[in-house]
Short mmCIF file of C-alpha atoms in Angstrom, two decimals:
data_model
loop_
_atom_site.label_atom_id
_atom_site.label_comp_id
_atom_site.label_asym_id
_atom_site.label_seq_id
_atom_site.Cartn_x
_atom_site.Cartn_y
_atom_site.Cartn_z
CA UNK A 9 -3.43 -12.45 24.35
CA UNK A 10 -5.92 -10.33 22.62
CA UNK A 11 -5.75 -10.02 18.89
CA UNK A 12 -6.30 -6.63 17.45
CA UNK A 13 -7.81 -7.83 15.04
CA UNK A 14 -11.33 -7.48 14.92
CA UNK A 15 -13.27 -11.17 15.10
CA UNK A 16 -15.07 -10.05 11.58
CA UNK A 17 -12.07 -9.39 9.69
CA UNK A 18 -10.09 -12.03 10.66
CA UNK A 19 -12.83 -14.29 10.36
CA UNK A 20 -13.30 -13.39 6.43
CA UNK A 21 -8.88 -13.56 6.38
CA UNK A 22 -9.09 -17.20 7.45
CA UNK A 23 -12.12 -18.20 4.96
CA UNK A 24 -10.46 -16.05 2.43
CA UNK A 25 -8.00 -18.60 2.86
CA UNK A 26 -5.78 -16.60 0.32
CA UNK A 27 -4.87 -12.66 -0.11
CA UNK A 28 -3.62 -11.34 -2.86
CA UNK A 29 -0.58 -8.93 -3.01
CA UNK A 30 -1.33 -5.96 -5.29
CA UNK A 31 0.09 -3.40 -7.30
CA UNK A 32 -1.11 -0.79 -9.18
CA UNK A 33 0.23 1.94 -10.99
CA UNK A 34 -3.36 3.71 -12.08
CA UNK A 35 -5.70 4.17 -10.33
CA UNK A 36 -8.35 3.24 -13.28
CA UNK A 37 -7.40 -0.41 -12.44
CA UNK A 38 -8.63 -0.70 -9.11
CA UNK A 39 -12.50 -1.09 -9.62
CA UNK A 40 -11.90 -3.44 -12.72
CA UNK A 41 -9.14 -5.61 -11.07
CA UNK A 42 -11.09 -6.05 -7.55
CA UNK A 43 -14.13 -6.99 -9.19
CA UNK A 44 -12.11 -9.34 -11.74
CA UNK A 45 -10.83 -10.80 -8.66
CA UNK A 46 -14.35 -11.56 -6.90
CA UNK A 47 -15.80 -13.01 -10.10
CA UNK A 48 -12.67 -15.10 -9.03
CA UNK A 49 -13.52 -16.25 -5.49
CA UNK A 50 -10.83 -13.86 -4.63
CA UNK A 51 -12.83 -11.48 -1.71
CA UNK A 52 -8.93 -9.81 0.60
CA UNK A 53 -6.57 -7.88 -1.06
CA UNK A 54 -3.25 -6.16 -0.07
CA UNK A 55 -2.82 -2.85 -1.50
CA UNK A 56 0.68 -2.41 -1.23
CA UNK A 57 2.36 0.92 -1.45
CA UNK A 58 4.86 0.52 -3.86
CA UNK A 59 3.21 2.65 -6.32
CA UNK A 60 1.75 6.39 -5.61
CA UNK A 61 -1.59 5.17 -7.17
CA UNK A 62 -2.15 2.53 -4.26
CA UNK A 63 -3.86 5.31 -2.05
CA UNK A 64 -6.22 6.45 -4.80
CA UNK A 65 -6.69 2.68 -5.89
CA UNK A 66 -7.62 1.60 -2.07
CA UNK A 67 -10.23 4.58 -2.27
CA UNK A 68 -12.00 3.54 -5.71
CA UNK A 69 -12.13 0.40 -4.26
CA UNK A 70 -13.78 1.32 -1.13
CA UNK A 71 -15.95 3.22 -3.28
CA UNK A 72 -17.35 1.49 -5.80
CA UNK A 73 -16.95 -2.26 -4.19
CA UNK A 74 -17.67 -2.40 -0.85
CA UNK A 75 -17.37 -5.79 -1.02
CA UNK A 76 -13.92 -6.22 -1.33
CA UNK A 77 -11.78 -6.24 2.19
CA UNK A 78 -8.98 -4.38 1.47
CA UNK A 79 -6.07 -3.78 3.48
CA UNK A 80 -2.73 -2.46 2.46
CA UNK A 81 0.26 -3.50 2.74
CA UNK A 82 4.28 -2.16 2.58
CA UNK A 83 3.25 0.42 5.32
CA UNK A 84 6.36 1.85 6.57
CA UNK A 85 6.22 4.95 8.20
CA UNK A 86 3.86 6.02 11.20
CA UNK A 87 2.68 8.86 8.34
CA UNK A 88 1.28 6.27 6.22
CA UNK A 89 -0.41 4.43 8.74
CA UNK A 90 -2.56 7.44 8.93
CA UNK A 91 -3.17 8.02 5.16
CA UNK A 92 -4.40 4.23 4.94
CA UNK A 93 -6.55 4.74 8.13
CA UNK A 94 -7.75 8.22 6.39
CA UNK A 95 -8.29 6.24 3.31
CA UNK A 96 -10.48 3.47 4.60
CA UNK A 97 -7.67 0.51 5.14
CA UNK A 98 -9.58 -2.15 6.32
CA UNK A 99 -6.00 -3.70 7.80
CA UNK A 100 -2.32 -3.59 7.00
CA UNK A 101 0.98 -4.85 6.61
CA UNK A 102 4.12 -4.81 6.80
CA UNK A 103 7.37 -6.42 5.80
CA UNK A 104 9.29 -5.57 8.65
CA UNK A 105 8.28 -4.60 12.63
CA UNK A 106 9.00 -1.33 12.89
CA UNK A 107 8.24 -0.89 16.44
CA UNK A 108 6.80 3.10 15.89
CA UNK A 109 4.55 2.11 12.83
CA UNK A 110 2.63 -0.75 14.86
CA UNK A 111 2.08 1.43 18.05
CA UNK A 112 0.60 4.55 15.88
CA UNK A 113 -1.54 1.39 13.87
CA UNK A 114 -2.68 0.57 17.59
CA UNK A 115 -3.09 4.25 18.29
CA UNK A 116 -5.77 5.15 15.26
CA UNK A 117 -7.35 1.45 15.73
CA UNK A 118 -5.57 -0.68 12.34
CA UNK A 119 -5.36 -3.85 12.85
CA UNK A 120 -1.15 -4.97 11.52
CA UNK A 121 0.15 -7.49 10.73
CA UNK A 122 3.84 -6.94 11.42
CA UNK A 123 6.40 -8.66 9.00
CA UNK A 124 9.01 -11.61 10.81
CA UNK A 125 11.38 -14.06 10.15
CA UNK A 126 13.28 -14.88 13.58
CA UNK A 127 12.57 -15.36 17.07
CA UNK A 128 13.55 -12.27 17.79
CA UNK A 129 11.02 -10.13 15.76
CA UNK A 130 8.61 -12.70 16.96
CA UNK A 131 8.96 -11.59 20.78
CA UNK A 132 8.82 -7.65 19.43
CA UNK A 133 5.76 -8.43 18.06
CA UNK A 134 4.51 -10.68 21.07
CA UNK A 135 5.69 -7.37 23.18
CA UNK A 136 3.59 -5.35 21.15
CA UNK A 137 0.34 -6.66 21.15
CA UNK A 138 0.85 -8.66 17.67
CA UNK A 139 -0.88 -11.96 17.55
CA UNK A 140 -1.00 -12.20 13.25
CA UNK A 141 1.82 -12.12 12.16
CA UNK A 142 3.79 -11.89 8.22
CA UNK A 143 5.84 -14.26 7.48
CA UNK A 144 8.34 -12.99 5.63
CA UNK A 145 9.94 -14.02 3.47
CA UNK A 146 8.34 -17.17 3.15
CA UNK A 147 10.32 -19.43 0.30
CA UNK A 148 13.28 -18.49 0.88
CA UNK A 149 13.63 -18.77 4.59
CA UNK A 150 13.12 -22.82 4.46
CA UNK A 151 8.68 -22.30 4.23
CA UNK A 152 6.69 -24.74 6.73
CA UNK A 153 9.97 -26.29 7.78
CA UNK A 154 11.51 -23.58 9.08
CA UNK A 155 8.38 -22.19 10.83
CA UNK A 156 7.13 -25.07 12.46
CA UNK A 157 10.40 -24.53 14.32
CA UNK A 158 10.53 -20.98 15.20
CA UNK A 159 6.91 -20.81 16.27
CA UNK A 160 6.88 -24.26 18.28
CA UNK A 161 7.96 -21.99 21.19
CA UNK A 162 5.43 -19.74 20.64
CA UNK A 163 2.24 -22.09 20.23
CA UNK A 164 0.65 -21.77 23.12
CA UNK A 165 -0.42 -17.66 22.45
CA UNK A 166 -2.03 -19.32 19.08
CA UNK A 167 0.07 -17.27 17.24
CA UNK A 168 -1.29 -16.99 13.15
CA UNK A 169 0.93 -15.99 10.55
CA UNK A 170 -0.35 -14.64 6.83
CA UNK A 171 3.14 -16.61 4.46
CA UNK A 172 4.42 -14.19 1.50
CA UNK A 173 7.11 -14.46 -0.78
CA UNK A 174 7.35 -17.49 -3.03
CA UNK A 175 4.00 -18.47 -2.28
CA UNK A 176 2.11 -20.26 -5.13
CA UNK A 177 -0.98 -21.98 -6.39
CA UNK A 178 1.69 -24.34 -6.40
CA UNK A 179 3.49 -24.50 -3.06
CA UNK A 180 0.29 -23.06 -0.65
CA UNK A 181 -1.43 -25.89 -0.14
CA UNK A 182 1.56 -26.85 2.14
CA UNK A 183 0.80 -24.15 4.51
CA UNK A 184 -2.53 -23.68 4.42
CA UNK A 185 -2.35 -27.51 6.19
CA UNK A 186 -1.43 -25.90 9.31
CA UNK A 187 -2.87 -24.93 12.02
CA UNK A 188 -0.74 -21.81 12.26
CA UNK A 189 -1.99 -20.20 8.70
CA UNK A 190 -4.34 -17.72 8.45
CA UNK A 191 -4.06 -17.47 4.37
CA UNK A 192 -1.27 -17.14 2.28
CA UNK A 193 -0.32 -14.34 -0.27
CA UNK A 194 0.95 -13.48 -2.73
CA UNK A 195 1.17 -11.61 -6.47
CA UNK A 196 0.76 -14.87 -8.74
CA UNK A 197 -2.87 -14.26 -8.86
CA UNK A 198 -2.55 -10.66 -10.08
CA UNK A 199 0.65 -10.07 -11.15
CA UNK A 200 1.74 -6.09 -12.18
CA UNK A 201 2.18 -6.60 -16.43
CA UNK A 202 -1.49 -8.91 -16.00
CA UNK A 203 -3.35 -5.37 -14.48
CA UNK A 204 -1.36 -2.53 -16.65
CA UNK A 205 -2.37 -5.33 -19.99
CA UNK A 206 -5.86 -4.56 -18.16
CA UNK A 207 -6.26 -9.25 -18.48
CA UNK A 208 -8.82 -9.36 -16.18
CA UNK A 209 -9.65 -12.29 -17.58
CA UNK A 210 -6.53 -13.98 -16.51
CA UNK A 211 -6.62 -12.78 -13.56
CA UNK A 212 -10.46 -14.00 -12.60
CA UNK A 213 -8.58 -17.34 -13.51
CA UNK A 214 -5.85 -17.69 -11.33
CA UNK A 215 -8.28 -16.46 -8.67
CA UNK A 216 -10.18 -19.21 -9.17
CA UNK A 217 -7.37 -21.42 -9.56
CA UNK A 218 -6.35 -20.54 -6.03
CA UNK A 219 -9.49 -20.89 -4.41
CA UNK A 220 -10.29 -24.00 -5.50
CA UNK A 221 -7.01 -24.94 -3.28
CA UNK A 222 -8.31 -23.38 -0.80
CA UNK A 223 -11.49 -25.39 -1.10
CA UNK A 224 -9.92 -28.58 -1.20
CA UNK A 225 -7.71 -27.97 1.46
CA UNK A 226 -10.16 -26.74 4.28
CA UNK A 227 -12.68 -29.49 3.18
CA UNK A 228 -10.79 -32.23 3.87
CA UNK A 229 -10.24 -30.40 7.41
CA UNK A 230 -12.99 -30.37 8.27
CA UNK A 231 -14.02 -33.76 7.03
#
């Protein structure tokens, strides 16, 4: 089964190990935020469409911080797929599985990871040609213990998951140790309050802390 994600984008996500989930209220924060994340070693983000500022923030990052892999999350309608593609989003993510959204993403050539939580949703995503899936909400649903059980019947298909929801620096290693996981996602690295406070140094510190976990787990895998 072919991936919807081009190899170069998927390799970058896997190498990053962690995708910072971002809620931006003011587009002016986009560039300093992206630079703060990069300073800590995080070079992949998911800008959520939870505020009107998200698309403008994406455009700013694309123009001024091109080394950041900037995807977009909370894509709930086909029209939002078009907005993301037109603004230069690198990939798309949704909390759930919406057939019309996935089909529009394929039509527009946007690498897309729908959210899944049940075997039926996994099979629906597979039917639509998806191989990379968002596992959401991860921790409230049972974490890796649940995911291992749910994903077992599909192991031969090579599915990869990006867990979000309750994942943080204290438990991310338990996810990254699994071959099912491409990367983890979370808002703890750059929470909304820190962005509003323009506390870039703390965001850089949290980015660096997350990257240390990624490097530790991935280096053990390669030994």
